[in-house]
Coordinates of C-alpha atoms and ligand atoms in Angstrom, one line a residue:
X1 CA 14.4 -6.5 16.7
X2 CA 13.3 -8.5 13.3
X3 CA 9.7 -8.1 12.0
X4 CA 8.2 -9.8 9.6
X5 CA 5.4 -8.2 7.3
X6 CA 2.4 -9.7 5.5
X7 CA 0.1 -7.7 3.1
X8 CA -2.3 -9.4 1.1
X9 CA -4.9 -6.4 1.1
X10 CA -5.6 -6.4 -2.6
X11 CA -3.7 -8.8 -5.3
X12 CA -0.2 -9.1 -4.2
X13 CA 1.1 -11.2 -1.6
X14 CA 3.9 -9.5 -0.2
X15 CA 6.2 -10.7 2.8
X16 CA 8.8 -8.9 3.9
X17 CA 11.6 -9.2 6.6
X18 CA 12.7 -5.8 8.5
X19 CA 15.4 -4.8 11.5
X20 CA 14.5 -1.9 13.4
X21 CA 17.4 -0.8 15.7
X22 CA 17.1 1.3 18.3
X23 CA 19.8 4.0 18.2
X24 CA 20.3 6.6 21.2
X25 CA 18.4 9.3 19.8
X26 CA 15.4 7.2 20.1
X27 CA 14.8 7.3 16.3
X28 CA 14.8 4.1 15.1
X29 CA 16.7 2.9 12.0
X30 CA 15.4 -0.2 9.5
X31 CA 17.4 -2.0 7.5
X32 CA 15.3 -4.1 5.1
X33 CA 16.4 -7.6 4.8
X34 CA 14.1 -9.3 2.6
X35 CA 11.2 -7.6 0.7
X36 CA 9.0 -10.6 -2.0
X37 CA 6.1 -9.5 -3.7
X38 CA 4.7 -12.2 -5.8
X39 CA 2.0 -10.6 -8.0
X40 CA -1.2 -12.2 -9.3
X41 CA -1.5 -10.1 -12.2
X42 CA -1.9 -12.8 -14.6
X43 CA -4.9 -14.5 -12.7
X44 CA -6.7 -11.7 -12.9
X45 CA -5.8 -9.9 -16.3
X46 CA -8.9 -11.9 -18.3
X47 CA -10.7 -9.9 -15.6
X48 CA -9.7 -6.9 -16.4
X49 CA -9.6 -5.7 -12.7
X50 CA -8.8 -7.5 -9.2
X51 CA -11.7 -10.1 -8.5
X52 CA -11.8 -10.6 -4.8
X53 CA -12.3 -14.3 -4.3
X54 CA -9.7 -15.1 -6.6
X55 CA -7.4 -13.0 -5.0
X56 CA -8.1 -15.0 -1.8
X57 CA -7.5 -18.2 -3.6
X58 CA -4.2 -17.0 -4.8
X59 CA -3.1 -15.4 -1.9
X60 CA -3.9 -18.7 -0.1
X61 CA -1.7 -20.5 -2.5
X62 CA 1.3 -18.0 -2.6
X63 CA 1.7 -17.2 1.3
X64 CA 3.8 -20.3 2.2
X65 CA 6.1 -20.2 -1.0
X66 CA 6.8 -16.5 -0.3
X67 CA 7.3 -17.6 3.5
X68 CA 10.1 -19.7 2.3
X69 CA 11.6 -17.2 0.6
X70 CA 11.7 -15.1 3.5
X71 CA 13.2 -17.6 5.8
X72 CA 15.6 -19.2 3.2
X73 CA 18.1 -19.9 5.6
X74 CA 15.5 -21.0 8.3
X75 CA 13.9 -23.5 6.5
X76 CA 15.7 -26.6 8.5
X77 CA 13.1 -28.7 9.9
X78 CA 13.2 -29.3 13.9
X79 CA 12.6 -32.3 15.9
X80 CA 10.3 -31.6 19.0
X81 CA 7.0 -31.5 18.8
X82 CA 4.3 -28.8 19.0
X83 CA 1.7 -29.0 21.3
X84 CA -1.8 -30.2 20.3
X85 CA -3.5 -27.2 21.9
X86 CA -1.2 -25.0 19.9
X87 CA -2.6 -27.4 16.6
X88 CA -6.2 -26.8 17.7
X89 CA -5.7 -23.1 17.8
X90 CA -3.9 -23.4 14.3
X91 CA -6.9 -25.5 12.8
X92 CA -9.4 -23.3 14.2
X93 CA -8.0 -20.1 12.8
X94 CA -7.4 -21.9 9.2
X95 CA -10.3 -23.7 8.8
X96 CA -11.6 -21.6 5.8
X97 CA -8.6 -22.6 3.7
X98 CA -8.5 -26.2 3.8
X99 CA -5.4 -26.5 1.5
X100 CA -3.3 -23.9 3.2
X101 CA -3.9 -25.8 6.9
X102 CA -2.8 -28.5 5.3
X103 CA 0.2 -26.9 3.9
X104 CA 0.5 -25.1 7.4
X105 CA 0.8 -28.2 9.2
X106 CA 3.1 -29.9 6.6
X107 CA 5.8 -27.3 5.9
X108 CA 5.7 -24.7 8.6
X109 CA 4.5 -26.4 11.3
X110 CA 7.6 -28.6 11.7
X111 CA 10.2 -25.3 11.2
X112 CA 12.5 -24.4 13.5
X113 CA 11.2 -21.0 15.0
X114 CA 13.2 -18.3 12.9
X115 CA 14.5 -15.0 13.9
X116 CA 11.4 -13.0 14.0
X117 CA 10.2 -10.8 17.1
X118 CA 7.4 -9.0 15.9
X119 CA 4.4 -10.1 13.3
X120 CA 2.5 -7.7 11.3
X121 CA -0.3 -7.8 9.2
X122 CA -2.4 -5.2 6.9
X123 CA -6.0 -5.6 8.8
X124 CA -7.7 -3.0 6.5
X125 CA -8.8 -1.3 4.4
X126 CA -8.8 -3.6 1.3
X127 CA -10.7 -6.3 -0.3
X128 CA -12.3 -8.2 2.6
X129 CA -11.8 -11.9 1.9
X130 CA -8.2 -11.2 0.5
X131 CA -7.1 -9.2 3.8
X132 CA -8.8 -12.4 6.0
X133 CA -6.2 -14.7 4.6
X134 CA -3.7 -12.9 5.3
X135 CA -4.8 -12.0 8.6
X136 CA -5.5 -15.3 9.4
X137 CA -2.0 -16.7 8.4
X138 CA -0.4 -14.0 10.9
X139 CA -2.6 -15.1 13.7
X140 CA -1.7 -18.9 13.1
X141 CA 2.1 -17.8 13.0
X142 CA 1.8 -15.9 15.9
X143 CA 0.3 -19.0 17.6
X144 CA 2.9 -21.1 16.3
X145 CA 6.1 -19.3 17.3
X146 CA 4.7 -17.7 20.2
X147 CA 5.4 -13.8 19.4
X148 CA 3.7 -10.7 19.3
X149 CA 1.3 -9.4 16.5
X150 CA 0.0 -6.3 15.2
X151 CA -2.8 -5.6 13.1
X152 CA -1.8 -2.9 10.7
X153 CA -3.9 -0.1 8.7
X154 CA -2.5 0.2 4.8
X155 CA -3.0 3.8 4.8
X156 CA -0.6 3.8 7.7
X157 CA 1.8 1.5 6.0
X158 CA 2.0 3.6 2.6
X159 CA 2.9 6.9 4.8
X160 CA 5.3 5.2 7.8
X161 CA 7.5 3.8 4.5
X162 CA 9.2 6.9 4.1
X163 CA 11.0 6.2 7.6
X164 CA 13.2 3.8 5.5
X165 CA 14.5 6.8 3.7
X166 CA 14.1 9.4 6.0
X167 CA 14.5 8.2 9.4
X168 CA 13.5 11.3 11.2
X169 CA 10.2 13.2 10.1
X170 CA 9.5 16.9 11.4
X171 CA 5.9 17.2 12.6
X172 CA 3.8 18.7 11.6
X173 CA 3.9 16.8 8.4
X174 CA 1.2 16.4 5.6
X175 CA 1.1 13.4 3.8
X176 CA -0.7 12.7 0.3
X177 CA -1.9 9.3 0.3
X178 CA -2.7 8.2 -3.6
X179 CA -3.4 4.3 -4.3
X180 CA -5.4 2.3 -5.9
X181 CA -8.2 2.8 -3.7
X182 CA -7.9 6.3 -2.1
X183 CA -6.7 9.9 -2.3
X184 CA -6.3 11.2 0.9
X185 CA -4.4 14.5 2.5
X186 CA -3.4 13.7 5.8
X187 CA -2.0 16.0 8.5
X188 CA 0.7 14.0 10.4
X189 CA 1.0 15.7 13.7
X190 CA 2.8 12.8 15.1
X191 CA 3.1 9.5 14.2
X192 CA 0.0 7.5 15.1
X193 CA -1.8 11.2 15.3
X194 CA -3.7 11.9 11.9
X195 CA -6.0 14.3 11.0
X196 CA -8.2 13.9 7.4
X197 CA -7.9 17.0 6.0
X198 CA -9.6 15.9 2.4
X199 CA -10.3 12.5 0.7
X200 CA -11.7 11.9 -3.2
X201 CA -15.6 12.0 -3.5
X202 CA -15.5 9.6 -5.7
X203 CA -13.0 7.4 -7.6
X204 CA -9.0 7.4 -6.4
X205 CA -6.4 8.6 -8.1
X206 CA -4.7 5.3 -9.0
X207 CA -8.6 3.9 -10.4
X208 CA -8.9 7.0 -12.5
X209 CA -5.4 6.0 -14.0
X210 CA -6.5 2.3 -14.3
X211 CA -10.2 3.2 -16.0
X212 CA -8.3 5.8 -18.6
X213 CA -5.5 3.2 -19.2
X214 CA -8.6 0.8 -20.0
X215 CA -10.1 3.1 -22.5
X216 CA -6.8 3.8 -24.1
X217 CA -6.6 -0.5 -24.5
X218 CA -3.7 -0.5 -21.9
X219 CA -3.6 -3.2 -19.9
X220 CA -4.0 -3.4 -15.8
X221 CA -2.7 -1.8 -13.5
X222 CA -2.8 1.4 -15.7
X223 CA -0.8 4.0 -14.0
X224 CA 2.8 2.7 -15.1
X225 CA 1.0 1.9 -18.6
X226 CA 0.1 5.4 -18.8
X227 CA 3.2 6.9 -17.5
X228 CA 5.3 5.5 -20.0
X229 CA 3.0 6.5 -22.6
X230 CA 2.8 10.1 -21.2
X231 CA 6.6 10.4 -21.7
X232 CA 6.1 10.3 -25.5
X233 CA 2.8 12.8 -25.5
X234 CA 1.9 16.6 -25.5
X235 CA 0.7 17.7 -22.3
X236 CA -0.7 20.5 -23.6
X237 CA -2.8 18.6 -26.7
X238 CA -6.0 18.5 -24.9
X239 CA -7.2 20.7 -22.3
X240 CA -9.2 18.1 -19.8
X241 CA -10.6 19.7 -16.7
X242 CA -8.5 19.9 -13.3
X243 CA -11.9 19.4 -10.6
X244 CA -12.5 20.8 -7.4
X245 CA -9.5 23.3 -7.8
X246 CA -12.0 26.4 -6.9
X247 CA -13.9 24.7 -4.0
X248 CA -12.4 25.6 -0.7
X249 CA -11.3 22.5 0.8
X250 CA -8.9 20.1 0.5
X251 CA -11.1 17.1 -1.1
X252 CA -10.8 15.7 -5.0
X253 CA -13.0 14.2 -7.7
X254 CA -11.7 12.5 -10.4
X255 CA -14.8 11.3 -11.9
X256 CA -15.4 14.2 -14.0
X257 CA -12.2 14.1 -15.8
X258 CA -12.6 10.7 -16.3
X259 CA -15.6 11.1 -18.2
X260 CA -13.9 13.8 -20.1
X261 CA -11.8 11.8 -21.6
X262 CA -14.1 9.0 -22.1
X263 CA -15.9 11.8 -24.3
X264 CA -13.0 12.5 -26.4
X265 CA -12.0 9.2 -26.9
X266 CA -15.5 8.3 -28.1
X267 CA -15.1 11.1 -30.5
X268 CA -12.2 9.6 -32.0
X269 CA -11.5 6.8 -35.0
X270 CA -9.6 4.0 -34.3
X271 CA -6.7 5.6 -36.2
X272 CA -7.3 8.7 -34.9
X273 CA -7.1 6.9 -31.1
X274 CA -3.4 5.2 -32.2
X275 CA -2.5 8.4 -33.5
X276 CA -3.3 10.6 -30.0
X277 CA -2.8 7.8 -27.3
X278 CA 0.4 9.1 -26.6
X279 CA -1.3 12.9 -26.0
X280 CA -4.1 11.4 -24.5
X281 CA -2.1 9.8 -22.1
X282 CA -0.1 13.0 -21.2
X283 CA -2.8 15.1 -21.0
X284 CA -4.9 13.2 -18.5
X285 CA -1.8 12.5 -16.4
X286 CA -0.9 16.3 -16.1
X287 CA -4.4 16.8 -15.5
X288 CA -4.1 14.3 -12.2
X289 CA -0.7 15.9 -11.2
X290 CA -1.5 19.7 -11.3
X291 CA -5.1 18.8 -9.1
X292 CA -2.8 17.0 -6.6
X293 CA -0.1 19.5 -6.8
X294 CA -2.5 22.4 -6.2
X295 CA -4.3 20.8 -3.6
X296 CA -1.4 19.5 -1.7
X297 CA 0.3 22.6 -1.7
X298 CA -2.6 24.6 -0.5
X299 CA -3.1 22.3 2.5
X300 CA 0.6 22.0 3.1
X301 CA 0.8 26.1 3.8
X302 CA -2.4 26.4 5.3
X303 CA -1.0 23.9 8.0
X304 CA 2.1 25.4 7.8
X305 CA 3.8 22.1 7.8
X306 CA 8.0 20.9 8.1
X307 CA 7.6 18.1 6.2
X308 CA 5.8 16.7 3.2
X309 CA 5.5 12.8 2.5
X310 CA 4.3 11.1 -0.9
X311 CA 2.5 8.0 -0.2
X312 CA 0.8 5.0 -2.1
X313 CA 1.1 3.4 -5.6
X314 CA 0.5 6.8 -7.5
X315 CA 3.8 8.2 -5.9
X316 CA 5.5 5.5 -8.0
X317 CA 4.7 8.5 -10.9
X318 CA 7.9 10.3 -11.4
X319 CA 5.9 13.2 -13.1
X320 CA 3.9 13.9 -9.7
X321 CA 7.1 13.2 -7.9
X322 CA 9.3 16.0 -9.8
X323 CA 6.4 18.2 -10.1
X324 CA 5.2 18.0 -6.2
X325 CA 8.8 18.4 -5.3
X326 CA 9.4 21.5 -7.4
X327 CA 6.5 23.4 -6.3
X328 CA 7.1 22.7 -2.8
X329 CA 10.5 24.0 -3.0
X330 CA 9.1 27.0 -4.6
X331 CA 6.1 27.7 -2.2
X332 CA 7.2 26.1 0.8
X333 CA 11.1 26.2 0.4
X334 CA 11.7 25.2 4.6
X335 CA 9.7 22.1 4.1
X336 CA 11.0 18.6 3.8
X337 CA 10.1 16.5 0.6
X338 CA 10.3 12.9 1.3
X339 CA 9.0 10.2 -1.2
X340 CA 9.6 6.2 -1.0
X341 CA 11.7 4.6 -3.5
X342 CA 9.4 4.0 -6.6
X343 CA 9.3 0.2 -5.8
X344 CA 8.1 0.5 -2.3
X345 CA 5.5 3.0 -3.3
X346 CA 3.1 0.5 -4.6
X347 CA 2.1 -2.4 -2.0
X348 CA 4.5 -4.3 0.1
X349 CA 5.6 -6.1 3.2
X350 CA 8.1 -3.8 4.4
X351 CA 5.5 -0.6 4.9
X352 CA 3.4 -3.1 7.1
X353 CA 6.8 -4.0 9.3
X354 CA 7.6 -0.2 9.9
X355 CA 4.2 0.7 10.5
X356 CA 3.4 -2.3 13.1
X357 CA 6.7 -1.6 14.6
X358 CA 5.2 1.6 15.2
X359 CA 2.2 0.6 16.6
X360 CA 3.8 -2.1 19.2
X361 CA 6.4 0.2 20.2
X362 CA 3.5 2.4 21.3
X363 CA 2.1 -0.6 23.4
X364 CA -0.5 -1.7 20.5
X365 CA -0.1 -5.0 20.0
X366 CA -3.1 -7.1 18.6
X367 CA -4.6 -10.4 20.5
X368 CA -4.5 -13.3 17.7
X369 CA -7.5 -14.4 19.2
X370 CA -9.9 -11.4 18.3
X371 CA -7.6 -9.6 15.4
X372 CA -10.0 -9.2 12.4
X373 CA -9.9 -8.0 9.0
X374 CA -12.1 -4.6 8.5
X375 CA -12.2 -3.2 4.8
X376 CA -13.7 -0.1 5.3
X377 CA -10.9 0.9 7.9
X378 CA -10.3 4.7 8.0
X379 CA -6.7 5.7 9.0
X380 CA -8.2 8.4 11.1
X381 CA -10.8 6.4 13.4
Ligands
LIG1 O1 -0.7 1.3 -3.3 P1 -1.1 0.1 -4.3 O2 -0.1 -0.3 -5.1 O3 -2.7 -0.4 -4.3 C1 -3.6 0.2 -3.4 O4 -3.2 0.4 -2.2 O5 -4.7 0.3 -4.0 O6 -1.9 1.3 -5.7 C2 -1.8 1.0 -6.9 C3 -2.1 2.0 -8.0 C4 -3.1 1.6 -9.4 O7 -4.1 1.9 -9.3 C5 -1.7 1.6 -9.8 O8 -2.1 1.7 -11.3 C6 -1.3 2.8 -9.4 O9 -1.3 3.0 -8.0 N1 -0.1 3.1 -10.0 C7 0.7 4.7 -10.9 C8 1.7 4.0 -11.1 N2 2.3 3.1 -10.5 C9 1.2 2.1 -9.8 N3 -0.4 5.5 -10.9 C10 0.6 6.6 -11.7 N4 1.6 6.0 -12.0 C11 2.5 5.1 -11.5 N5 3.6 4.8 -11.9
LIG2 ZN1 -1.8 0.1 -1.5

């Protein structure tokens, strides 16, 4: 079966085409056929972060060009006509985006129905206006092509993308989901059966990377920029706090660490800051990694887990990947460590297609008439 994954929860318009094959062992094997990400970084750059209304407009502009890239060989125009009823439904679904609607009628409606069996789309959490445009685009496609539709939880997508490299995950598993908006330790009892063990009480780990990067005069997103600098720095140069480690729970807090970096930066002259940037980046990154590793290993041991999965944009960080794997090997040698390819750790459509496929197989299709975006959705709800 071929699955289209649509992700517009933040600043990337990401679409993917995935093939799922049911093996005899009932473990699906996934093949990535297409993975296209249209980044809006330039549009948001002058604002130093992601602006929701602008993200919505950029998604509306990018969705059809990206869809065309996905469908490359099936862009033939067909002869037969789309029914008036269908067109009416599509007009209603896309009425809030007049330009997108016009383009949809001119460029998508006349296409031959492509070889796609399921449409999956992120419906939350994320930026509300950005989520809605993706959801409505997916609804319009589901109507036009008359194929099933599934609304997908963004964080479930980040975790489920691990199936691409792992095929089989043994439970109970623990997922550390670390992105720009979330930092969660999730006990995965089975696919679609989650328990939230702990989360950040303030900033998310990725958000801390982004904010510290700004203090150091680096661009957005901050994670990759800090990681690059940190490679040249001394992680012991500054003794930044490792918050919440003494607390008997699995929660995190990164706002104190961020403030500690800010105070340090404020005391430095311009020249000193330039000289010490690499050490600041390395020491900050190490404080985040230590905190994430120590809490995760504690949760892994307490729950006697069989598999550990890293997930979310911060899982692209090599220091985190390496140190988590090493510590897990030391403390829980029987447990398997799985991590997505670096390029699939950050937002993409593949992860949505995989999680959507799991939901579809469990009989949890959405109704195109009622599917909504929900910006505050929680994976454990
Ligand atoms: O999952 P994601 O792409 O989007 C959200 O769902 O938020 O995560 C983006 C976050 C950003 O905060 C970004 O700075 C961070 O992931 N990130 C990294 C790295 N690459 C992306 N953080 C640390 N090291 C990286 N290499
Ligand atoms: Zn994400």
